[in-house]
Coordinates of C-alpha atoms and ligand atoms in Angstrom, one line a residue:
Chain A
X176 CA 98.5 130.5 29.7
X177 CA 101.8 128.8 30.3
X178 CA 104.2 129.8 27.8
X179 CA 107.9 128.5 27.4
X180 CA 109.5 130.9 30.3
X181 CA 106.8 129.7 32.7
X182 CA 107.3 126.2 32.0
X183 CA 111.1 126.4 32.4
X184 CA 110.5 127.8 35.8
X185 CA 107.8 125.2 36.9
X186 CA 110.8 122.8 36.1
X187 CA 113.0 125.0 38.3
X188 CA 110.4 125.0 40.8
X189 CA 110.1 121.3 40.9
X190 CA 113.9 121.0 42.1
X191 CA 113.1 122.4 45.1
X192 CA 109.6 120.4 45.8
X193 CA 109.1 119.2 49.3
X194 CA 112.5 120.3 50.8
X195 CA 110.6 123.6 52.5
X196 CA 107.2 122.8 51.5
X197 CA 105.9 122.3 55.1
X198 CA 107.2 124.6 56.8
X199 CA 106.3 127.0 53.8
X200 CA 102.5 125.7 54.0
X201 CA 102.4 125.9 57.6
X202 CA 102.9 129.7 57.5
X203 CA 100.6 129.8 54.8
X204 CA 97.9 128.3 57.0
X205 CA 98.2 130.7 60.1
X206 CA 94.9 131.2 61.2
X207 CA 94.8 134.7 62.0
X208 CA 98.8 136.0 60.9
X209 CA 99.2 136.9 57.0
X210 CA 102.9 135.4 56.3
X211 CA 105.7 137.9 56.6
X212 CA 108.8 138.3 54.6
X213 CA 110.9 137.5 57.8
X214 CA 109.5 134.3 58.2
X215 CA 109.8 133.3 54.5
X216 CA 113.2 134.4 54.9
X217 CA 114.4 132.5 57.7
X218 CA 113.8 129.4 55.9
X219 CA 116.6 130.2 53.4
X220 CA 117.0 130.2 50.0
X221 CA 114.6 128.4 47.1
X222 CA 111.0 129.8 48.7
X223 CA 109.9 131.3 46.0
X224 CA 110.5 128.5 43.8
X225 CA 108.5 126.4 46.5
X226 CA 106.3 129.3 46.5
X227 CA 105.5 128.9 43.1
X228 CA 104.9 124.7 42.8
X229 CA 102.2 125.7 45.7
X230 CA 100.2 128.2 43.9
X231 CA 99.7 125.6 40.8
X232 CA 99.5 122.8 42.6
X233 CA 95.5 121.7 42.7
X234 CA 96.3 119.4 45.5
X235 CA 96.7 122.3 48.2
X236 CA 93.6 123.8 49.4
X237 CA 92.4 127.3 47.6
X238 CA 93.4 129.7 50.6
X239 CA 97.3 128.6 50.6
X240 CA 97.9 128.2 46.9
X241 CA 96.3 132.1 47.0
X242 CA 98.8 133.1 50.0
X243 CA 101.5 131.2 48.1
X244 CA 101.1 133.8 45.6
X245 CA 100.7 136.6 48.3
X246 CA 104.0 135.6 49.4
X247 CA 105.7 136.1 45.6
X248 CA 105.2 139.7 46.5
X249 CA 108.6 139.2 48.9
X250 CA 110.7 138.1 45.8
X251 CA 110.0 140.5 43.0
X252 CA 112.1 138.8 40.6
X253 CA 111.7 138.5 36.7
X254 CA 110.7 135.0 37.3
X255 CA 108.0 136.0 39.3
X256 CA 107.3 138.6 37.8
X257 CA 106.3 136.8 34.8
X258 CA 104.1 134.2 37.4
X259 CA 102.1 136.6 38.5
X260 CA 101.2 138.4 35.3
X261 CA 100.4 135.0 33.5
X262 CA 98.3 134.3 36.6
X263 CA 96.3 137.5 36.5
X264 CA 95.1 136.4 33.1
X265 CA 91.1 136.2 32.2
X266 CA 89.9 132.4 32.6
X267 CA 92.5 131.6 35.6
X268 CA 91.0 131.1 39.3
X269 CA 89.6 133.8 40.6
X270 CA 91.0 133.6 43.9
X271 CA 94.8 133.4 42.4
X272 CA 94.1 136.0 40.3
X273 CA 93.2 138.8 42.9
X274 CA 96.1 137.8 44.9
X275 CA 98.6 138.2 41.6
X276 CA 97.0 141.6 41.7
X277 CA 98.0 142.0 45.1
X278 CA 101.7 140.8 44.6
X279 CA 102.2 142.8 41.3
X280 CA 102.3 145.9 43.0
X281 CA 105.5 144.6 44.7
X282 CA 106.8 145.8 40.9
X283 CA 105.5 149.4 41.2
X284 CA 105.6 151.2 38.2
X285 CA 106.0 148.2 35.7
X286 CA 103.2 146.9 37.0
X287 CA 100.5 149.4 36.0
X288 CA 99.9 148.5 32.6
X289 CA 99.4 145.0 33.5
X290 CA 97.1 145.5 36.4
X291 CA 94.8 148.8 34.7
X292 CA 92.8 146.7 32.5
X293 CA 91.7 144.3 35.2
X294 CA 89.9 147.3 36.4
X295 CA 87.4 146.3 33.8
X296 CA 86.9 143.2 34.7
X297 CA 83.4 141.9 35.0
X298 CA 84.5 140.0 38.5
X299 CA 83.7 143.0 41.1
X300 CA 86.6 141.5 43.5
X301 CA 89.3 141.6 40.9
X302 CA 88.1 145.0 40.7
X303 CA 88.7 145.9 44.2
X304 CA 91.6 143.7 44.1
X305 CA 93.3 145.8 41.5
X306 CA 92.4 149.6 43.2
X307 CA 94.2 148.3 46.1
X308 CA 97.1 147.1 43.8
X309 CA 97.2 150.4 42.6
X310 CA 96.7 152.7 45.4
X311 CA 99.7 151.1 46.7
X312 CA 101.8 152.1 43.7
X313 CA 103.1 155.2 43.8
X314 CA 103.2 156.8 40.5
X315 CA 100.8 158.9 38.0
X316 CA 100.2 156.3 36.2
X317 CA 98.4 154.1 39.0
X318 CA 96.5 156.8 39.7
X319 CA 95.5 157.7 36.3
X320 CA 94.3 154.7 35.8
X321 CA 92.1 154.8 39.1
X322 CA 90.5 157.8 37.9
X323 CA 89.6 157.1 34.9
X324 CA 87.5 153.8 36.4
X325 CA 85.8 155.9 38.8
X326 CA 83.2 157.6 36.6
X327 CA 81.7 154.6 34.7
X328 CA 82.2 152.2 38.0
X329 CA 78.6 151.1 38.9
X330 CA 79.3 149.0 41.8
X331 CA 79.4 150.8 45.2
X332 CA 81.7 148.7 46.9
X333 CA 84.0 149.0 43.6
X334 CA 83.9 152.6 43.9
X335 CA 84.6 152.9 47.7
X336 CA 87.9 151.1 47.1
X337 CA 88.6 153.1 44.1
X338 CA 88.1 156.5 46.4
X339 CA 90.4 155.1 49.2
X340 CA 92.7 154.1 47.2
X341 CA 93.1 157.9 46.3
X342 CA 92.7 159.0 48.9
X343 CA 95.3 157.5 50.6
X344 CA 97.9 156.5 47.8
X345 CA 99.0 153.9 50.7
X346 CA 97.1 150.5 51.6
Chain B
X32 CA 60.9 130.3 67.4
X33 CA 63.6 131.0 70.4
X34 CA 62.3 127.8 73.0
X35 CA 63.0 126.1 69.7
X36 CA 63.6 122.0 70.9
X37 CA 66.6 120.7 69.7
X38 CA 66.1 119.4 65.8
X39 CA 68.7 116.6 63.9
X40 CA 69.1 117.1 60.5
X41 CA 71.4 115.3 58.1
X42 CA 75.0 113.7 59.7
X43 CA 75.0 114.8 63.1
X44 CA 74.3 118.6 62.7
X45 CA 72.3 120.0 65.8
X46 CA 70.0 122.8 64.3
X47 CA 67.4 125.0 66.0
X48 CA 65.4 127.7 64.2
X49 CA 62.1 127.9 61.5
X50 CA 62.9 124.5 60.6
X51 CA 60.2 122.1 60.0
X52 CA 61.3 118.4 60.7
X53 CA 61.4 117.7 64.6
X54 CA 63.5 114.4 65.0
X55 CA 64.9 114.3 68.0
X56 CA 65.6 115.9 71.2
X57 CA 67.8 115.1 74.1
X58 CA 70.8 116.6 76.2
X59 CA 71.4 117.9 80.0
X60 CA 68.6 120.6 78.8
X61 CA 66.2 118.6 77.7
X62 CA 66.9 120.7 74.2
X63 CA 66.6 123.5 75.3
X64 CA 68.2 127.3 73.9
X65 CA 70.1 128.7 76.6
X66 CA 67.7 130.6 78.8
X67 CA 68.7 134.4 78.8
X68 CA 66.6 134.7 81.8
X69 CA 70.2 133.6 83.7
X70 CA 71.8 136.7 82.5
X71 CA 71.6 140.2 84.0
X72 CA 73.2 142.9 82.5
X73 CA 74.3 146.6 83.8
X74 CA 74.2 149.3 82.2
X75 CA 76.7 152.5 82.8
X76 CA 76.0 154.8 80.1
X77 CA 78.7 157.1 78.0
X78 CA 81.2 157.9 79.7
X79 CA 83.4 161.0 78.7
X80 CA 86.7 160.9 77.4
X81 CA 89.1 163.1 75.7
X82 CA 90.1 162.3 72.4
X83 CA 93.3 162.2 73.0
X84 CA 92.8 159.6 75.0
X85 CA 92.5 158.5 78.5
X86 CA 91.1 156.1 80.9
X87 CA 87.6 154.9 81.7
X88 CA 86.4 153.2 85.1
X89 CA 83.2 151.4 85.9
X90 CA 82.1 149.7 89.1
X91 CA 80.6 146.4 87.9
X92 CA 78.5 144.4 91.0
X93 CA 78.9 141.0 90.5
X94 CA 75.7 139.4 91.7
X95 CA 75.7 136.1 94.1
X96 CA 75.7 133.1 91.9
X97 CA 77.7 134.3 88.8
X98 CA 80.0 131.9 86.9
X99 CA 80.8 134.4 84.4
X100 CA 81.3 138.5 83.4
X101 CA 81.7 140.0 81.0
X102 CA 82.2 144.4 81.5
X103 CA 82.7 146.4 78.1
X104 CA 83.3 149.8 76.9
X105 CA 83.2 150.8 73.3
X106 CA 82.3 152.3 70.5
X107 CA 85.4 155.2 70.5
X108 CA 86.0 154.4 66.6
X109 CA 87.8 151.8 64.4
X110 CA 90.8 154.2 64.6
X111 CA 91.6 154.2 68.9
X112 CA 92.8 151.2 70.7
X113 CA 92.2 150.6 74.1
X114 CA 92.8 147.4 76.3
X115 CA 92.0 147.0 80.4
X116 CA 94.8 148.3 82.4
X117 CA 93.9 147.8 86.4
X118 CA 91.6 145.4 87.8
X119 CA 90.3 145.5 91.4
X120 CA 88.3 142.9 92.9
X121 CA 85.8 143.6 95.6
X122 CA 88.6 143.1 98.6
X123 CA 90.1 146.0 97.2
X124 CA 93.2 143.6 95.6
X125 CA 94.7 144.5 92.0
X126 CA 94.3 141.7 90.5
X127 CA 95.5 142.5 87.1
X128 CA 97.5 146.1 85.5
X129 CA 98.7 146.5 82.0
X130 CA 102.1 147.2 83.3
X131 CA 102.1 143.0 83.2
X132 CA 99.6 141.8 80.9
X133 CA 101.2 138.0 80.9
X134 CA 100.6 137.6 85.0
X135 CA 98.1 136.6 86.6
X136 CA 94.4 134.6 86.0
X137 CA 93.4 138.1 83.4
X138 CA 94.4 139.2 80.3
X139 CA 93.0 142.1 77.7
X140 CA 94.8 143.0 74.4
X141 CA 94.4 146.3 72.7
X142 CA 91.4 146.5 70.7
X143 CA 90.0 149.4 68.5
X144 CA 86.9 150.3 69.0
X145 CA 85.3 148.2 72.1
X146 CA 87.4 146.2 74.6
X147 CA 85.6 143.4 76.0
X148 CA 86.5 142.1 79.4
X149 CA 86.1 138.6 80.4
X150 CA 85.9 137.3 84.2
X151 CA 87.0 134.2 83.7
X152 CA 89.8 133.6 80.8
X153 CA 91.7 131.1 83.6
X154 CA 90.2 129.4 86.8
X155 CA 92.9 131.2 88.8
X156 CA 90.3 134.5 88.7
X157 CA 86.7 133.9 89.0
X158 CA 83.9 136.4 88.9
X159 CA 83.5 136.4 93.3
X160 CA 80.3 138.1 94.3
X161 CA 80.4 142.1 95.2
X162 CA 81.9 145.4 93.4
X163 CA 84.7 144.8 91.3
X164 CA 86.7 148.1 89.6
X165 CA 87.3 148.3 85.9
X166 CA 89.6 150.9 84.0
X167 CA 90.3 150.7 80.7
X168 CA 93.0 152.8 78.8
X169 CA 91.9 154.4 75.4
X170 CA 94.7 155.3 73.3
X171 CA 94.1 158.8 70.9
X172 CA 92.5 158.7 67.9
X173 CA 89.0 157.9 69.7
X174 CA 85.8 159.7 68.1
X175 CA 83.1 159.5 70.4
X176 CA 82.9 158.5 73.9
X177 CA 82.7 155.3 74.9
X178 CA 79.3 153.2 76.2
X179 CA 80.3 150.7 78.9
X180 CA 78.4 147.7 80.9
X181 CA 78.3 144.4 82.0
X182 CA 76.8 141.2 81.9
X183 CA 76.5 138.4 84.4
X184 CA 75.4 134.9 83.9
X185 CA 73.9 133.5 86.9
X186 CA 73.8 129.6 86.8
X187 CA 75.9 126.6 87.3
X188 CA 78.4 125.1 85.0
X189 CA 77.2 121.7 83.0
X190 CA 79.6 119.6 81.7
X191 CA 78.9 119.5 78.7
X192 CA 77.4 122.6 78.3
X193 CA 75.2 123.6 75.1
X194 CA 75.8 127.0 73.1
X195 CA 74.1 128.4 70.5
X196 CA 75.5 129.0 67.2
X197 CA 73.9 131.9 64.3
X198 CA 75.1 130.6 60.8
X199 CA 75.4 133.8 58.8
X200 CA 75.7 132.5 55.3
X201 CA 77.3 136.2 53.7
X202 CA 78.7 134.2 50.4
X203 CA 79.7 130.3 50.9
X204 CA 80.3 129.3 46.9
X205 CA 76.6 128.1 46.0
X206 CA 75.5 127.3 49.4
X207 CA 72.4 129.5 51.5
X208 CA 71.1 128.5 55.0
X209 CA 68.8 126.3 53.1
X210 CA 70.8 124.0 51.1
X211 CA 73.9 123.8 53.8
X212 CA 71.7 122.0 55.9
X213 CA 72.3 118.7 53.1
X214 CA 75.4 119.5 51.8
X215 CA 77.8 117.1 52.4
X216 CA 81.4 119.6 52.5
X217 CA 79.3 122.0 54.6
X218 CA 78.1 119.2 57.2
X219 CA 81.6 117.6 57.1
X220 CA 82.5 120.6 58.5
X221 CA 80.3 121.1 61.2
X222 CA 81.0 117.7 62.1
X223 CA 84.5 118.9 62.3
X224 CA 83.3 121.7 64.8
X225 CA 81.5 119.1 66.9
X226 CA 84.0 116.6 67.2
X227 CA 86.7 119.6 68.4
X228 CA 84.7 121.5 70.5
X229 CA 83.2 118.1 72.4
X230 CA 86.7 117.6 73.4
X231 CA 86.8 121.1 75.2
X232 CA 82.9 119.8 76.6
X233 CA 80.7 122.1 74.4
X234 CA 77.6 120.9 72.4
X235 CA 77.0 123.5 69.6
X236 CA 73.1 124.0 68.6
X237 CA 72.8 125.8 65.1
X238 CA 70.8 128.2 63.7
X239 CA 70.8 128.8 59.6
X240 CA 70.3 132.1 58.3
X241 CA 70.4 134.2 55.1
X242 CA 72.3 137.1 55.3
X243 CA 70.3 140.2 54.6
X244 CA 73.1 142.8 54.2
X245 CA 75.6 144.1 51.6
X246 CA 76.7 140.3 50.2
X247 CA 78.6 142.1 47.5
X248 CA 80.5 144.2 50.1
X249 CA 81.0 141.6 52.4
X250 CA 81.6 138.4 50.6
X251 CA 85.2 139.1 50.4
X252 CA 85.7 141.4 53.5
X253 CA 88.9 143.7 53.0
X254 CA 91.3 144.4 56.0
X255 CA 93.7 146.9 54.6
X256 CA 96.3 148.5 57.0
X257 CA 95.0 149.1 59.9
X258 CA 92.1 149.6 58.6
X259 CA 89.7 147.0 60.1
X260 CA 86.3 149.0 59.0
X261 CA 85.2 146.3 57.1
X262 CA 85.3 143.5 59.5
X263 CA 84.2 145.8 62.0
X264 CA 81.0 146.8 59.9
X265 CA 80.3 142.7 59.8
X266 CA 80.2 142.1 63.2
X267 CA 78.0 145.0 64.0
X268 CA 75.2 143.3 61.8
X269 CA 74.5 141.0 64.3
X270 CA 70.8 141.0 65.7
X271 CA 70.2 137.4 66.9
X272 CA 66.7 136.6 68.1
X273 CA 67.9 135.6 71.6
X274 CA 71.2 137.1 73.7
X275 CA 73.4 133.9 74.0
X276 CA 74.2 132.9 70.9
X277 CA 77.5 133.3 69.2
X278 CA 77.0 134.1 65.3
X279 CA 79.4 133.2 62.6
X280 CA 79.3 135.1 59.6
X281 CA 80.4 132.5 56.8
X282 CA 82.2 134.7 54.1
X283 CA 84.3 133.4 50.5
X284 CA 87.7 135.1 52.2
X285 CA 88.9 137.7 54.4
X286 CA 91.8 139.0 53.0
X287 CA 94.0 141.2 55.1
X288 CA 96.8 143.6 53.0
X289 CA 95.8 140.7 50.3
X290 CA 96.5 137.3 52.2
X291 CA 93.7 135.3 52.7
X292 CA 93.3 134.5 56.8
X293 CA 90.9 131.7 57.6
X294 CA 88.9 133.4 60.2
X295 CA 88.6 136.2 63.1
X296 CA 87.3 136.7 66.2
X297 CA 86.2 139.5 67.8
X298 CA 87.9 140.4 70.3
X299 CA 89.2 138.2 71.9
X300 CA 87.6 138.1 73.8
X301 CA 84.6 138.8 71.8
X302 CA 81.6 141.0 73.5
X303 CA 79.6 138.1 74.9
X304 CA 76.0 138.3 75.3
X305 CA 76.3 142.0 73.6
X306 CA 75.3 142.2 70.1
X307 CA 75.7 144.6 67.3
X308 CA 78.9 145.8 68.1
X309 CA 82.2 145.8 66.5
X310 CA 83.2 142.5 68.6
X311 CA 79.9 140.7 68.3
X312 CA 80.8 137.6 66.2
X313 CA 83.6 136.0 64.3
X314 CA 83.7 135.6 60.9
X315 CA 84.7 132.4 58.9
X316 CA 86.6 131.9 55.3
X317 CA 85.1 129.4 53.6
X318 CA 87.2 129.5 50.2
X319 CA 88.3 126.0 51.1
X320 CA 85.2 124.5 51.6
X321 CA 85.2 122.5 48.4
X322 CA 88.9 121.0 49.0
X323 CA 89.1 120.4 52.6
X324 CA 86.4 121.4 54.7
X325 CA 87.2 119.7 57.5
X326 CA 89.1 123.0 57.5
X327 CA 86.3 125.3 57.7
X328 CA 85.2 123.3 61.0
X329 CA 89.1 123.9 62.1
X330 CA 88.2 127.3 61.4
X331 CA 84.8 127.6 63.1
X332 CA 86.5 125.5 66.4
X333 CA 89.2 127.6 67.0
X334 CA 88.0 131.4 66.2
X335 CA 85.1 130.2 68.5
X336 CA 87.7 129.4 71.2
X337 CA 88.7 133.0 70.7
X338 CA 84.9 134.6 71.0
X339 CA 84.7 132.4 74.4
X340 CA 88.1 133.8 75.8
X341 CA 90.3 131.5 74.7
X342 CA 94.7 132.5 73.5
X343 CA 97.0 130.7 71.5
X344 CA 98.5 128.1 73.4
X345 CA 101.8 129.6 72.1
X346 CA 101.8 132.5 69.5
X347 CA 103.7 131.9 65.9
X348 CA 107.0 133.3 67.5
X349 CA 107.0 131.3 70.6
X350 CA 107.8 134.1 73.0
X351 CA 104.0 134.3 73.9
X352 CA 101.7 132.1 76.0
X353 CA 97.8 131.9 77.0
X354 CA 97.4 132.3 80.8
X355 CA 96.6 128.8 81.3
X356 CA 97.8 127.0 83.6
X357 CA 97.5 123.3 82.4
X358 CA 97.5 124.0 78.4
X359 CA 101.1 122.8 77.0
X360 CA 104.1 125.5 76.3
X361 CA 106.4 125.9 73.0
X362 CA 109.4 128.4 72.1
X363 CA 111.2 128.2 68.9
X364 CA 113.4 125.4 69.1
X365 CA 115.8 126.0 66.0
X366 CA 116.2 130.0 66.2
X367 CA 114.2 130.7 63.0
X368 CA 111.3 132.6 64.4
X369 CA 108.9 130.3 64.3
X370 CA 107.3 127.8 67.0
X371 CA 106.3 125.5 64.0
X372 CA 104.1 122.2 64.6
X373 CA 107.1 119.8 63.9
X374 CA 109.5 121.3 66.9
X375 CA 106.0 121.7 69.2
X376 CA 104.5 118.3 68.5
X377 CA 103.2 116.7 72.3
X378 CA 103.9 121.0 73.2
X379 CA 100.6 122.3 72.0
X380 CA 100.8 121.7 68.4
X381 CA 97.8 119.4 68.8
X382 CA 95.5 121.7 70.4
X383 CA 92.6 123.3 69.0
X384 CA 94.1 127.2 70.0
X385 CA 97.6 126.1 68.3
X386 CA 98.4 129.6 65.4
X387 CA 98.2 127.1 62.6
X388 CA 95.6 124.6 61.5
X389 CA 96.3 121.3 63.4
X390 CA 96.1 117.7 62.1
X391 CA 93.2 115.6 63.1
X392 CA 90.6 116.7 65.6
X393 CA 92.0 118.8 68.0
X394 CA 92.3 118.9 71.7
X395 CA 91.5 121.2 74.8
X396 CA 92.5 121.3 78.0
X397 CA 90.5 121.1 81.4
X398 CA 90.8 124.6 81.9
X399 CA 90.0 125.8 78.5
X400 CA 86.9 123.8 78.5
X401 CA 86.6 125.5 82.1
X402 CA 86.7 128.9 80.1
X403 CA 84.2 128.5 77.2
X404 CA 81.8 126.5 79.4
X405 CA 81.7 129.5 81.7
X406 CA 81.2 132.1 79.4
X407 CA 77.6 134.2 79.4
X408 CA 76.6 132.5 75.9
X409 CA 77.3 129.0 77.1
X410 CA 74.6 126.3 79.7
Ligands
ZN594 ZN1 93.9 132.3 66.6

C-alpha cells in the first residue's frame, strides 16, 4: 500500500520522531477528551508529521495510532491527504481504517469518491464509519452516495447511520 | 447465585457468579456479596416539568446510620441537561448552589437525561441524619418528566471495603465471559484494576457475563455530536441480579465524533444502586487489550473512580480541580493549554483520576478512598 509519495513522507516524518511525540501521545491517550485542534496546535509546527510516524508505528497501542489518524483531520494537507486514502485501503487495520474515514471528510468534496465504495465494505463498522464521513460532507455527491446504499443495506445498525446521516447532513 | 462465596480463579481475579470451582474464600466479609438488605431506597414519583425547562425539588430523609446517598431525577431525554443547583441540609443551611459549583464538599455537572446526586463526593459534606432539600435545574429540550428518588446505605465503612463488579463482555476481540476468565491479557488487566483500586482500599469481586443485546450495535458504540444515544442505550441495559454492583460493559471502542476514548462513566457520578438507566454503568474500550492491557485495567480503575464519585484531580486545561481536599493540584505550567504529566509530575500526574493514562499503578488519596468506600454499591 505504500507507494513512492508515502514513503517520501514516512522519511519526512521520521525527521521529526520523538521531538513532540509525548506530549502528542499524551493527548492521544486522554481518557475521556477526544484531542482538539487547539491543543495540537499549541505544540507548534511538525504534528502532523509526528502524527503520521504514530499511526504506522506497531509499537504504540491500537487506540492512539487510531486517534493519531483522528488528529490528521486538523491538517488537511496533500500529504495527508494521500495518508489517509492509502490507509483506508481493503487489507489495512480495521481500526485505522474507520478513523481515515473519519479524517477524510476534513477534504469534503474530494473526498467522496474515495470514501463511497467503502460503503460496500463487508466490515459493518467501516460502513458506519463511512455514513458518518459522509453526512458530514456537504455536497450531492455525499449524499448520493448515502442513498444509493440505503436500499440494499441489510444491517440495521448500518442503516440507522445511513438515515441520520441524512437526516442531519451534520455529525 | 447472589450469596455467591467468594471464588479464585486464575492470577488473582476475585470472581462470583454460576461458576463451578470454589477455591477459596476470605475477606472482612467472610466472602460475602454486599448485602442489599443495608440499602433503603425512596421513591418520589414523576414529577412535572415544563419542557422548556425548570426546576425539580424532592425532600430526601436521610435515615440514622447512613454513610452514603444517593437522590436522582431523570429520564427527561438524551437531548436536556440538568445538574443540582441548591442543596439544603436538614438545619436548613445551603450547603451547595450552582451559582458556585467549585465550593464547598458537593459538586453536580450537567448531565442529559438523569442527574445523579451523591452525598458524599468529599468528607467535608456527609449524608447527617434528617430531611435534606434537593432541586435540580433541567435545561429545555426535556421530553418527559422526570422520575426522582433516593437511596441510602445504612452501614459502617470497612477499610477495605469489597464491591461488586458485572463484566459485560459486548465485543472484547475473541474473548466471552467464559474464556476471559484464563486469558492472560484479560487477567493482566484485572490485575491492573486490583492493584489500583487496593491503593484507594477497594477489593473488586467479579461477575462474567455474556452480553445478550444488540453486539453488532454496540460493539463499537458511536457518540456523534451531542448525540450521546448510543452510550445512553448501553447503560440502560443493565439488570444485575443484585442492587450493588457496578457493571462494566467491555466494548472494542467508543468512538466519539471518530476518536476513540478509552472509557465512560456515567455520570459522574453514576446512578448508584439504580439500575437501567442512562447513568447505570460505565463502559470500557478494549481495542488495546492485545498491546497493552494493563491499559484496559487503567481504564476499568479510573472510569470506576468516576461511577463512585470520584473528579479529575486536575482537568486537561488545568483551570479545574476535584473538591478534594488532600488530592494534589496542577495548572498549566508552560502556557500551552495543557496540564500535561511531565509539568504535573509529584502534582497529581500519578493518581489514578489524573485526564490521561498514568505510568505504573496509580495512586489515591485518603479522601478519595473515603469517597468510593462510602458509596451505596461499596461494604
Ligand atoms: Zn476521567
Amino acid at each position: 500500500m505504500a507507494g513512492p509519495g508515502l514513503t517520501l513522507l514516512l522519511l519526512s516524518a521520521a525527521s521529526w520522531a520523538g521531538e513532540k511525540r509525548d506530549a502528542v501521545l499524551e493527548l492521544l491517550g486522554a481518557f475521556e477528551e477526544p484531542v482538539a485542534q487547539k491543543n495540537l496546535e499549541a505544540l507548534g509546527e511538525g504534528v502532523d508529521a509526528e502524527l503520521m510516524a504514530i499511526a504506522d508505528d506497531h509499537a504504540v497501542p491500537h487506540s492512539r495510532r487510531g486517534n493519531a489518524v483522528v488528529a490528521l483531520q486538523f491538517y488537511p494537507t496533500d500529504p495527508v491527504h494521500t495518508f489517509l486514502v492509502a490507509h483506508l485501503t481493503p487489507g489495512n487495520d480495521a481500526l485505522l481504517r474507520r478513523k481515515a474515514a473519519h479524517s477524510l471528510a476534513a477534504f469534503g468534496a474530494a473526498a467522496v469518491p474515495e470514501l463511497a465504495p467503502s460503503l460496500a465494505d463487508e466490515d459493518a463498522q467501516l460502513r458506519i464509519a463511512v455514513a458518518h464521513a459522509l453526512g458530514r460532507i456537504e455536497d450531492p455527491a455525499a449524499r448520493t452516495a448515502l442513498e444509493a446504499r440505503l436500499p440494499t443495506e441489510s444491517e440495521p445498525a448500518v442503516k440507522d447511520a445511513i438515515t441520520k446521516a441524512l437526516g442531519t447532513g451534520t455529525p | 447465585m447472589n450469596k455467591a462465596r467468594w471464588t479464585q480463579l486464575g492470577l488473582s481475579a476475585l470472581v462470583w457468579g454460576p461458576i463451578t470451582i470454589v477455591v477459596a474464600c476470605g475477606g472482612d466479609k467472610d466472602g460475602e456479596l454486599p448485602p442489599d438488605d443495608e440499602l433503603q431506597f425512596e421513591d418520589f414519583g414523576t414529577i412535572p416539568l415544563s419542557d422548556t425547562g425548570g426546576y425539580v425539588e424532592a425532600t430526601v430523609t436521610v435515615p440514622d446510620g447512613a454513610v452514603s446517598t444517593m437522590a436522582w431525577c431523570g429520564g427527561f431525554g438524551d437531548g436536556a441537561l440538568g445538574a443540582v443547583w441548591t442543596l439544603t441540609d436538614p438545619s436548613g443551611s445551603v450547603v451547595y448552589t450552582g451559582d458556585a459549583p467549585d465550593a464547598g464538599g458537593f459538586r453536580s455537572d450537567f448531565l442529559d437525561d438523569l442527574v445523579p446526586a451523591l452525598i458524599p463526593v468529599t468528607p467535608d459534606l456527609t449524608p447527617t441524619p434528617g430531611a435534606w432539600t434537593f432541586q435540580w435545574f433541567v435545561g429545555a429540550g426535556s421530553t418527559a418528566d422526570p422520575k426522582c428518588g433516593a437511596v441510602h446505605r445504612v452501614d459502617t465503612l470497612s477499610d477495605p471495603a469489597t464491591i461488586a463488579v458485572d463484566l459485560v463482555f459486548v465485543s472484547v476481540a475473541g474473548l466471552d465471559a467464559t474464556s476471559a476468565q484464563s486469558d492472560e491479557a484479560f487477567q493482566a488487566a484485572i490485575a491492573q484494576l486490583e492493584s489500583e483500586w487496593a491503593n484507594a482500599g477497594l477489593t473488586p469481586v467479579f461477575n462474567y457475563l455474556d452480553f445478550s443485546g444488540d453486539t453488532a450495535k454496540y460493539s463499537v458504540v458511536d457518540i456523534v455530536g451531542d448525540d450521546y444515544g448510543e452510550f445512553n442505550d448501553l447503560l440502560r441495559t443493565s439488570s444485575p441480579d443484585i442492587d450493588r454492583v457496578i457493571t462494566f460493559f467491555l466494548v472494542e471502542e467508543i468512538s466519539s465524533d471518530g476518536a476513540t476514548i478509552l472509557g465512560l462513566s456515567g455520570g459522574p457520578p453514576g446512578a448508584a444502586a439504580v439500575h437501567g438507566t442512562s447513568k447505570s454503568g460505565v463502559i470500557v474500550t478494549t481495542v488495546d487489550l492485545q498491546d497493552e492491557p494493563t491499559d484496559v485495567g487503567k481504564i476499568m480503575a479510573h472510569e470506576g473512580g468516576h461511577f463512585l464519585g470520584l473528579f479529575h484531580t486536575t482537568e486537561m486545561d488545568g483551570t479545574r480541580h476535584d473538591p478534594l481536599g488532600d488530592t494534589p493540584t496542577c495548572s498549566d505550567g508552560d502556557g500551552n493549554g495543557i496540564a500535561n504529566s511531565a509539568e504535573c509530575a509529584g502534582k497529581g500526574a500519578e493518581n489514578m483520576m489524573w485526564w490521561t493514562l498514568t505510568e505504573g499503578v496509580a495512586t489515591a488519596t485518603d479522601d478519595q478512598s473515603f469517597v468510593v468506600r462510602s458509596n451505596p454499591v461499596s461494604d
